[in-house]
Amino acid sequence: MRTPVFKKTTRWLSLAVGVLLSSILLTACGENSPSILNTYGPVASSESFVFWVILIIATLVFIFVEGWLVLSIFRFRERPGQATPRQIHGNLKVEILWTVIPMIILFVTLFYTIRGLFEVAPSAQSQQTGKTINVEAVGHQWWWEFYYKDYKITTADTMVIPADAVIHVDLFSNNVIHSFWVPALTGKTDLIPGHQNEKWFKADSNAVGKTFTGLCAEYCGTQHGNMRFDVKVTNANDFQTWISTQQQAAAAPDKNSMAGKGAELFQANCQSCHGIVGVNLKTNGGEGFGYDDPMKACNVPGQTCLVGPNLTHFGSRHLIAGGVLDWNVASCDPNAPDLFEKCNLAKWLKDPGAIKPGNDMAGAFTLTNDQIRQVIAYLETLK
Ligand code: CUA
């Protein structure tokens, strides 16, 4: 008579249910969530290739080892009245076999990993064809700043890039370590205070019109999980248009208009942290703050650079508050009675600490509801 492995069918049932439930959990990752498997550029493709190589090898090893284990459990299990099996100690052939096979497996993994490392290394950028766009990415607590040094423009929360161009990114932080990650385009690289890291990536032409989620991948404080950004891929012409718009100074509203009053409030309450070209900045290089290049200052631990995002073209963005909120401008008519219920910017200005506890704007100013309406009217003009 055989000794049953699972005594009751309920155990088999619970096993089957467990497997089914975990598969539902794993498929919960929706289409819009960033994935390293759904890639739109050579760097991310190279990284996901290494992932597949390792996954396939690991799966084969798993099937072989577990298969052998399950087979042994059923085929060779102890039976009543059975004599003790023959004991063996040491078998040279088996010893060699189970040393050599894992070695081969590890060497194959090592080969593809090292090849992948060379493909995505900063030195591999020189082998790429196409225009190079240089961007300095600065990690703040907790938002991303992007400075396009060839064009002298600074923006936040959204990085706009043309397809088929090499994007060279220098990574800076003057506070804590952050990590730059755009799963669909490139893997993670840390931003380390006092140390300049760099990376490159490229978006394929089929990425035009798409927006990819970027994340901070290194714990950097209470709002680490809310340190999000977008990478928007355009064609070369649209990128040029975007650049020339961003290079212009901010429009100055009529002094007596609602926006004009908002501009005055900006100067009284906001400009010690936020820069606007044409208001408190002469150029997007940051002159007016006592240093030539705010991005360089942002890489020196303890040295001040702009505390808050440059707002020169705030109205043209689609994320606010470090990527936590959508800039739902259609719901932000400054005169609307339900402004504070519907408009994310109004909620943000009303109580930034409630939306993103611990951020620098919390408690930095107090504005009445009417003043917030005026500031919103002004910010909307900054297209
Ligand atoms: Cu920045 Cu996590």
Tab-separated table of C-alpha atoms and ligand atoms in Angstrom:
chain	number	residue	atom	x	y	z
A	1	MET	CA	0.000	0.000	0.000
A	2	ARG	CA	1.301	3.450	-0.879
A	3	THR	CA	1.576	6.206	1.743
A	4	PRO	CA	-0.379	9.166	0.347
A	5	VAL	CA	1.557	12.462	0.038
A	6	PHE	CA	-1.496	14.660	0.419
A	7	LYS	CA	-3.954	12.878	2.642
A	8	LYS	CA	-7.005	14.903	1.755
A	9	THR	CA	-8.266	16.322	-1.484
A	10	THR	CA	-8.876	19.666	0.314
A	11	ARG	CA	-5.097	20.125	0.435
A	12	TRP	CA	-4.902	19.695	-3.332
A	13	LEU	CA	-7.744	22.139	-3.680
A	14	SER	CA	-6.110	24.794	-1.481
A	15	LEU	CA	-2.888	24.400	-3.466
A	16	ALA	CA	-4.741	24.932	-6.755
A	17	VAL	CA	-6.615	27.945	-5.363
A	18	GLY	CA	-3.336	29.454	-4.099
A	19	VAL	CA	-1.723	29.145	-7.519
A	20	LEU	CA	-4.762	30.665	-9.230
A	21	LEU	CA	-4.908	33.601	-6.801
A	22	SER	CA	-1.232	34.413	-7.189
A	23	SER	CA	-1.602	34.430	-10.972
A	24	ILE	CA	-4.447	36.950	-10.650
A	25	LEU	CA	-2.206	39.081	-8.419
A	26	LEU	CA	0.603	38.980	-10.961
A	27	THR	CA	-1.628	40.014	-13.849
A	28	ALA	CA	-2.838	43.052	-11.858
A	29	CYS	CA	-0.054	45.127	-13.404
A	30	GLY	CA	-2.108	47.046	-15.983
A	31	GLU	CA	-1.204	48.248	-19.443
A	32	ASN	CA	-0.365	51.765	-18.286
A	33	SER	CA	1.950	50.801	-15.482
A	34	PRO	CA	5.593	51.260	-16.413
A	35	SER	CA	7.251	48.022	-17.438
A	36	ILE	CA	10.796	47.043	-18.291
A	37	LEU	CA	9.324	44.484	-20.687
A	38	ASN	CA	7.447	46.960	-22.853
A	39	THR	CA	10.430	48.881	-24.188
A	40	TYR	CA	10.737	51.782	-26.617
A	41	GLY	CA	14.469	52.288	-26.925
A	42	PRO	CA	17.779	50.460	-27.359
A	43	VAL	CA	18.957	50.832	-23.746
A	44	ALA	CA	15.766	49.445	-22.224
A	45	SER	CA	15.627	46.693	-24.892
A	46	SER	CA	19.150	45.635	-24.079
A	47	GLU	CA	18.298	45.522	-20.370
A	48	SER	CA	15.090	43.575	-20.898
A	49	PHE	CA	16.981	41.106	-23.125
A	50	VAL	CA	19.284	40.285	-20.189
A	51	PHE	CA	16.178	39.866	-18.035
A	52	TRP	CA	14.712	37.328	-20.496
A	53	VAL	CA	17.985	35.400	-20.792
A	54	ILE	CA	18.194	35.052	-17.007
A	55	LEU	CA	14.481	34.280	-16.652
A	56	ILE	CA	14.607	31.518	-19.295
A	57	ILE	CA	17.722	29.927	-17.793
A	58	ALA	CA	16.254	30.171	-14.287
A	59	THR	CA	12.958	28.667	-15.480
A	60	LEU	CA	14.703	25.705	-17.091
A	61	VAL	CA	16.758	25.113	-13.918
A	62	PHE	CA	13.578	25.385	-11.837
A	63	ILE	CA	11.643	22.919	-13.993
A	64	PHE	CA	14.565	20.454	-13.991
A	65	VAL	CA	15.257	20.650	-10.233
A	66	GLU	CA	11.622	20.689	-9.117
A	67	GLY	CA	10.666	18.027	-11.657
A	68	TRP	CA	13.407	15.748	-10.382
A	69	LEU	CA	12.348	16.486	-6.790
A	70	VAL	CA	8.659	15.730	-7.424
A	71	LEU	CA	9.561	12.608	-9.402
A	72	SER	CA	11.791	11.406	-6.531
A	73	ILE	CA	9.048	12.081	-3.969
A	74	PHE	CA	6.596	9.845	-5.799
A	75	ARG	CA	8.852	7.270	-7.427
A	76	PHE	CA	11.277	6.650	-4.561
A	77	ARG	CA	9.271	7.343	-1.434
A	78	GLU	CA	9.405	4.926	1.486
A	79	ARG	CA	6.981	2.037	1.306
A	80	PRO	CA	5.887	-0.174	4.193
A	81	GLY	CA	8.138	-3.136	4.760
A	82	GLN	CA	10.798	-1.765	2.422
A	83	ALA	CA	14.451	-2.448	3.198
A	84	THR	CA	16.895	0.475	3.640
A	85	PRO	CA	18.128	1.502	0.172
A	86	ARG	CA	21.765	1.014	-0.817
A	87	GLN	CA	23.883	3.872	0.612
A	88	ILE	CA	26.375	5.579	-1.706
A	89	HIS	CA	29.158	7.955	-0.668
A	90	GLY	CA	30.923	9.923	-3.375
A	91	ASN	CA	30.604	9.528	-7.136
A	92	LEU	CA	33.244	11.304	-9.209
A	93	LYS	CA	31.155	11.462	-12.392
A	94	VAL	CA	28.183	13.028	-10.598
A	95	GLU	CA	30.432	15.468	-8.695
A	96	ILE	CA	32.033	16.684	-11.932
A	97	LEU	CA	28.687	16.897	-13.683
A	98	TRP	CA	27.013	19.039	-11.041
A	99	THR	CA	30.007	21.367	-10.890
A	100	VAL	CA	30.439	21.796	-14.633
A	101	ILE	CA	26.761	22.301	-15.544
A	102	PRO	CA	26.190	25.241	-13.099
A	103	MET	CA	29.497	26.733	-14.269
A	104	ILE	CA	28.327	26.726	-17.870
A	105	ILE	CA	24.982	28.225	-16.852
A	106	LEU	CA	26.714	30.995	-14.854
A	107	PHE	CA	29.150	31.741	-17.681
A	108	VAL	CA	26.283	32.139	-20.169
A	109	THR	CA	24.530	34.499	-17.716
A	110	LEU	CA	27.779	36.396	-17.138
A	111	PHE	CA	28.407	36.739	-20.887
A	112	TYR	CA	24.998	38.293	-21.589
A	113	THR	CA	25.159	40.487	-18.465
A	114	ILE	CA	28.585	41.912	-19.328
A	115	ARG	CA	27.575	42.400	-22.959
A	116	GLY	CA	24.478	44.271	-21.719
A	117	LEU	CA	26.582	46.431	-19.375
A	118	PHE	CA	28.785	47.511	-22.284
A	119	GLU	CA	25.753	48.232	-24.469
A	120	VAL	CA	24.208	50.642	-21.956
A	121	ALA	CA	27.415	52.151	-20.510
A	122	PRO	CA	27.993	55.911	-20.991
A	123	SER	CA	30.964	54.995	-23.232
A	124	ALA	CA	28.605	53.267	-25.689
A	125	GLN	CA	26.969	56.606	-26.432
A	126	SER	CA	29.730	57.501	-28.898
A	127	GLN	CA	28.735	54.553	-31.109
A	128	GLN	CA	25.220	55.926	-31.471
A	129	THR	CA	24.194	57.918	-34.503
A	130	GLY	CA	21.802	60.874	-34.387
A	131	LYS	CA	21.631	64.221	-32.706
A	132	THR	CA	22.593	64.437	-29.036
A	133	ILE	CA	20.427	66.333	-26.569
A	134	ASN	CA	22.189	67.152	-23.293
A	135	VAL	CA	20.004	67.308	-20.232
A	136	GLU	CA	20.983	67.852	-16.630
A	137	ALA	CA	18.528	66.103	-14.328
A	138	VAL	CA	18.448	67.357	-10.765
A	139	GLY	CA	16.850	65.385	-7.969
A	140	HIS	CA	15.133	67.528	-5.362
A	141	GLN	CA	13.115	66.473	-2.347
A	142	TRP	CA	10.760	65.551	-4.017
A	143	TRP	CA	10.604	66.559	-7.635
A	144	TRP	CA	12.677	66.453	-10.789
A	145	GLU	CA	14.223	69.422	-12.555
A	146	PHE	CA	15.488	69.235	-16.135
A	147	TYR	CA	17.950	71.726	-17.548
A	148	TYR	CA	18.660	71.591	-21.300
A	149	LYS	CA	22.061	73.216	-21.271
A	150	ASP	CA	22.428	73.592	-25.052
A	151	TYR	CA	19.189	75.568	-25.173
A	152	LYS	CA	19.327	77.212	-21.741
A	153	ILE	CA	15.893	76.106	-20.673
A	154	THR	CA	14.771	74.710	-17.344
A	155	THR	CA	11.640	72.740	-16.714
A	156	ALA	CA	10.246	70.399	-14.087
A	157	ASP	CA	8.198	67.213	-13.820
A	158	THR	CA	8.155	66.503	-17.572
A	159	MET	CA	11.173	65.791	-19.725
A	160	VAL	CA	10.430	66.401	-23.396
A	161	ILE	CA	12.675	64.552	-25.850
A	162	PRO	CA	12.736	63.987	-29.609
A	163	ALA	CA	12.640	60.397	-30.909
A	164	ASP	CA	15.797	58.913	-32.466
A	165	ALA	CA	18.062	61.407	-30.692
A	166	VAL	CA	20.666	60.374	-28.153
A	167	ILE	CA	19.625	61.792	-24.790
A	168	HIS	CA	22.665	62.357	-22.615
A	169	VAL	CA	21.701	62.924	-18.997
A	170	ASP	CA	23.996	64.273	-16.282
A	171	LEU	CA	22.561	63.461	-12.878
A	172	PHE	CA	22.848	65.819	-9.915
A	173	SER	CA	21.661	66.017	-6.341
A	174	ASN	CA	22.755	68.286	-3.503
A	175	ASN	CA	20.539	66.645	-0.887
A	176	VAL	CA	20.147	62.871	-0.697
A	177	ILE	CA	20.589	60.003	-3.139
A	178	HIS	CA	17.830	59.652	-5.722
A	179	SER	CA	17.648	57.315	-8.687
A	180	PHE	CA	16.526	58.150	-12.223
A	181	TRP	CA	14.405	55.441	-13.827
A	182	VAL	CA	12.193	55.381	-16.915
A	183	PRO	CA	11.280	51.690	-17.212
A	184	ALA	CA	10.254	51.834	-20.885
A	185	LEU	CA	13.393	53.725	-21.940
A	186	THR	CA	16.237	53.151	-19.487
A	187	GLY	CA	17.181	51.439	-16.248
A	188	LYS	CA	18.106	53.078	-12.963
A	189	THR	CA	21.081	55.347	-12.316
A	190	ASP	CA	21.659	57.016	-8.965
A	191	LEU	CA	21.994	60.759	-8.376
A	192	ILE	CA	24.680	61.093	-5.724
A	193	PRO	CA	25.517	64.356	-3.921
A	194	GLY	CA	29.067	65.450	-4.771
A	195	HIS	CA	29.424	62.904	-7.554
A	196	GLN	CA	28.397	63.359	-11.171
A	197	ASN	CA	26.767	60.313	-12.717
A	198	GLU	CA	25.767	60.229	-16.343
A	199	LYS	CA	23.749	58.054	-18.632
A	200	TRP	CA	22.281	57.999	-22.114
A	201	PHE	CA	19.215	56.582	-23.729
A	202	LYS	CA	17.197	56.884	-26.876
A	203	ALA	CA	13.503	56.633	-27.778
A	204	ASP	CA	12.529	54.775	-30.971
A	205	SER	CA	10.475	56.529	-33.637
A	206	ASN	CA	7.406	54.435	-32.717
A	207	ALA	CA	7.472	56.210	-29.329
A	208	VAL	CA	6.469	59.559	-30.875
A	209	GLY	CA	3.342	60.870	-29.184
A	210	LYS	CA	3.779	58.592	-26.190
A	211	THR	CA	4.418	59.680	-22.628
A	212	PHE	CA	6.376	57.385	-20.334
A	213	THR	CA	6.376	57.321	-16.577
A	214	GLY	CA	9.627	58.045	-14.770
A	215	LEU	CA	10.239	57.256	-11.126
A	216	CYS	CA	12.666	57.842	-8.340
A	217	ALA	CA	14.029	54.399	-7.522
A	218	GLU	CA	15.984	55.144	-4.352
A	219	TYR	CA	14.324	55.886	-1.030
A	220	CYS	CA	14.858	59.612	-0.471
A	221	GLY	CA	12.444	60.657	2.267
A	222	THR	CA	8.768	60.598	3.118
A	223	GLN	CA	7.601	61.576	-0.360
A	224	HIS	CA	9.918	59.238	-2.268
A	225	GLY	CA	6.899	57.389	-3.653
A	226	ASN	CA	5.540	60.680	-4.993
A	227	MET	CA	8.707	61.667	-6.841
A	228	ARG	CA	7.393	60.994	-10.297
A	229	PHE	CA	8.075	62.488	-13.715
A	230	ASP	CA	7.054	61.966	-17.303
A	231	VAL	CA	9.115	61.612	-20.442
A	232	LYS	CA	7.210	62.893	-23.442
A	233	VAL	CA	8.525	61.808	-26.845
A	234	THR	CA	7.940	64.097	-29.832
A	235	ASN	CA	9.170	64.249	-33.430
A	236	ALA	CA	12.108	66.518	-34.271
A	237	ASN	CA	9.919	69.402	-35.512
A	238	ASP	CA	7.667	69.453	-32.475
A	239	PHE	CA	10.734	69.344	-30.267
A	240	GLN	CA	12.145	72.440	-31.994
A	241	THR	CA	8.823	74.227	-31.536
A	242	TRP	CA	8.772	73.263	-27.870
A	243	ILE	CA	12.352	74.498	-27.431
A	244	SER	CA	11.704	77.876	-29.043
A	245	THR	CA	8.562	78.395	-26.939
A	246	GLN	CA	10.377	77.456	-23.749
A	247	GLN	CA	13.255	79.816	-24.564
A	248	GLN	CA	10.992	82.836	-24.438
A	249	ALA	CA	10.633	84.876	-21.287
A	250	ALA	CA	7.317	84.681	-19.476
A	251	ALA	CA	4.506	86.855	-20.767
A	252	ALA	CA	3.771	89.843	-18.538
A	253	PRO	CA	0.032	90.222	-17.872
A	254	ASP	CA	-1.845	93.522	-17.738
A	255	LYS	CA	-1.176	94.993	-14.289
A	256	ASN	CA	-4.853	95.647	-13.538
A	257	SER	CA	-6.102	92.232	-14.613
A	258	MET	CA	-6.678	89.312	-12.275
A	259	ALA	CA	-3.487	87.692	-13.632
A	260	GLY	CA	-1.613	90.956	-13.040
A	261	LYS	CA	-2.612	90.878	-9.376
A	262	GLY	CA	-1.484	87.247	-9.278
A	263	ALA	CA	1.910	88.299	-10.670
A	264	GLU	CA	2.291	90.775	-7.805
A	265	LEU	CA	1.398	88.050	-5.316
A	266	PHE	CA	3.977	85.772	-6.946
A	267	GLN	CA	6.661	88.391	-6.372
A	268	ALA	CA	5.614	88.931	-2.767
A	269	ASN	CA	5.202	85.273	-1.753
A	270	CYS	CA	6.786	82.826	-4.199
A	271	GLN	CA	9.870	84.231	-5.848
A	272	SER	CA	12.350	83.378	-3.113
A	273	CYS	CA	11.913	79.720	-4.110
A	274	HIS	CA	10.539	79.777	-7.666
A	275	GLY	CA	12.110	81.374	-10.719
A	276	ILE	CA	10.354	82.928	-13.694
A	277	VAL	CA	12.410	84.269	-16.587
A	278	GLY	CA	11.419	87.882	-17.127
A	279	VAL	CA	10.288	88.292	-13.509
A	280	ASN	CA	13.041	87.311	-11.087
A	281	LEU	CA	15.380	85.480	-13.494
A	282	LYS	CA	17.207	87.128	-16.359
A	283	THR	CA	17.779	83.849	-18.180
A	284	ASN	CA	17.060	80.220	-17.576
A	285	GLY	CA	20.721	79.818	-16.693
A	286	GLY	CA	19.613	81.162	-13.339
A	287	GLU	CA	21.359	84.560	-13.174
A	288	GLY	CA	19.921	86.653	-10.434
A	289	PHE	CA	20.383	84.010	-7.777
A	290	GLY	CA	24.076	84.721	-7.181
A	291	TYR	CA	25.585	81.884	-9.160
A	292	ASP	CA	26.184	81.287	-12.853
A	293	ASP	CA	24.829	77.804	-13.141
A	294	PRO	CA	22.170	76.693	-10.661
A	295	MET	CA	22.523	73.129	-11.884
A	296	LYS	CA	26.161	73.013	-10.830
A	297	ALA	CA	25.213	74.453	-7.442
A	298	CYS	CA	22.668	71.652	-7.196
A	299	ASN	CA	25.500	69.131	-7.191
A	300	VAL	CA	27.355	70.647	-4.249
A	301	PRO	CA	26.019	69.294	-0.964
A	302	GLY	CA	24.654	72.129	1.153
A	303	GLN	CA	24.932	74.773	-1.565
A	304	THR	CA	21.692	76.467	-2.477
A	305	CYS	CA	20.078	76.164	-5.833
A	306	LEU	CA	16.479	76.992	-6.689
A	307	VAL	CA	14.350	75.400	-3.985
A	308	GLY	CA	11.253	75.113	-6.152
A	309	PRO	CA	10.580	74.458	-9.838
A	310	ASN	CA	11.217	77.095	-12.469
A	311	LEU	CA	7.746	78.288	-13.439
A	312	THR	CA	8.515	80.266	-16.624
A	313	HIS	CA	6.307	78.000	-18.764
A	314	PHE	CA	4.259	76.402	-16.009
A	315	GLY	CA	1.036	76.729	-18.001
A	316	SER	CA	2.351	74.421	-20.732
A	317	ARG	CA	3.026	71.491	-18.405
A	318	HIS	CA	0.657	68.678	-17.552
A	319	LEU	CA	1.930	67.648	-14.122
A	320	ILE	CA	2.246	69.722	-10.962
A	321	ALA	CA	3.543	69.220	-7.431
A	322	GLY	CA	6.414	66.966	-8.447
A	323	GLY	CA	4.192	64.720	-10.536
A	324	VAL	CA	1.686	63.977	-7.772
A	325	LEU	CA	-1.165	65.855	-9.418
A	326	ASP	CA	-2.312	66.313	-12.992
A	327	TRP	CA	-2.444	69.919	-14.064
A	328	ASN	CA	-6.139	69.754	-14.974
A	329	VAL	CA	-6.258	73.249	-16.413
A	330	ALA	CA	-9.741	72.697	-17.921
A	331	SER	CA	-11.141	72.536	-14.379
A	332	CYS	CA	-9.205	75.596	-13.223
A	333	ASP	CA	-11.237	78.610	-14.294
A	334	PRO	CA	-10.030	81.040	-11.579
A	335	ASN	CA	-13.555	82.469	-11.212
A	336	ALA	CA	-15.359	79.121	-10.929
A	337	PRO	CA	-17.294	78.736	-7.644
A	338	ASP	CA	-16.173	75.093	-7.333
A	339	LEU	CA	-12.506	75.876	-8.060
A	340	PHE	CA	-11.286	74.439	-4.764
A	341	GLU	CA	-13.178	71.173	-5.285
A	342	LYS	CA	-12.158	70.511	-8.869
A	343	CYS	CA	-8.880	72.244	-9.665
A	344	ASN	CA	-5.772	70.369	-8.492
A	345	LEU	CA	-3.651	73.526	-8.515
A	346	ALA	CA	-6.149	75.262	-6.208
A	347	LYS	CA	-6.058	72.300	-3.807
A	348	TRP	CA	-2.279	72.334	-3.939
A	349	LEU	CA	-1.936	76.071	-3.224
A	350	LYS	CA	-4.586	75.916	-0.519
A	351	ASP	CA	-2.798	73.214	1.485
A	352	PRO	CA	0.368	71.756	-0.044
A	353	GLY	CA	1.170	69.904	3.184
A	354	ALA	CA	-2.074	67.908	2.961
A	355	ILE	CA	-1.266	66.647	-0.523
A	356	LYS	CA	2.442	66.049	-0.043
A	357	PRO	CA	3.315	66.084	3.677
A	358	GLY	CA	6.786	67.348	4.458
A	359	ASN	CA	7.345	69.315	1.247
A	360	ASP	CA	9.067	72.724	1.326
A	361	MET	CA	5.956	74.614	0.265
A	362	ALA	CA	3.933	73.487	3.265
A	363	GLY	CA	3.582	76.454	5.611
A	364	ALA	CA	5.832	78.663	3.451
A	365	PHE	CA	3.076	81.182	2.671
A	366	THR	CA	-0.526	82.002	3.424
A	367	LEU	CA	-2.859	83.201	0.738
A	368	THR	CA	-6.584	83.877	0.972
A	369	ASN	CA	-8.890	82.014	-1.400
A	370	ASP	CA	-9.244	85.147	-3.534
A	371	GLN	CA	-5.483	85.543	-3.709
A	372	ILE	CA	-5.117	81.886	-4.752
A	373	ARG	CA	-7.604	82.565	-7.581
A	374	GLN	CA	-5.417	85.463	-8.732
A	375	VAL	CA	-2.215	83.404	-8.579
A	376	ILE	CA	-3.891	80.654	-10.616
A	377	ALA	CA	-5.014	83.242	-13.192
A	378	TYR	CA	-1.380	84.353	-13.456
A	379	LEU	CA	0.127	80.848	-13.639
A	380	GLU	CA	-2.281	79.946	-16.432
A	381	THR	CA	-0.847	82.762	-18.559
A	382	LEU	CA	2.631	81.206	-18.347
A	383	LYS	CA	2.231	79.105	-21.468
B	1	CUA	CU1	13.978	60.752	-4.844
B	1	CUA	CU2	13.286	58.627	-4.022
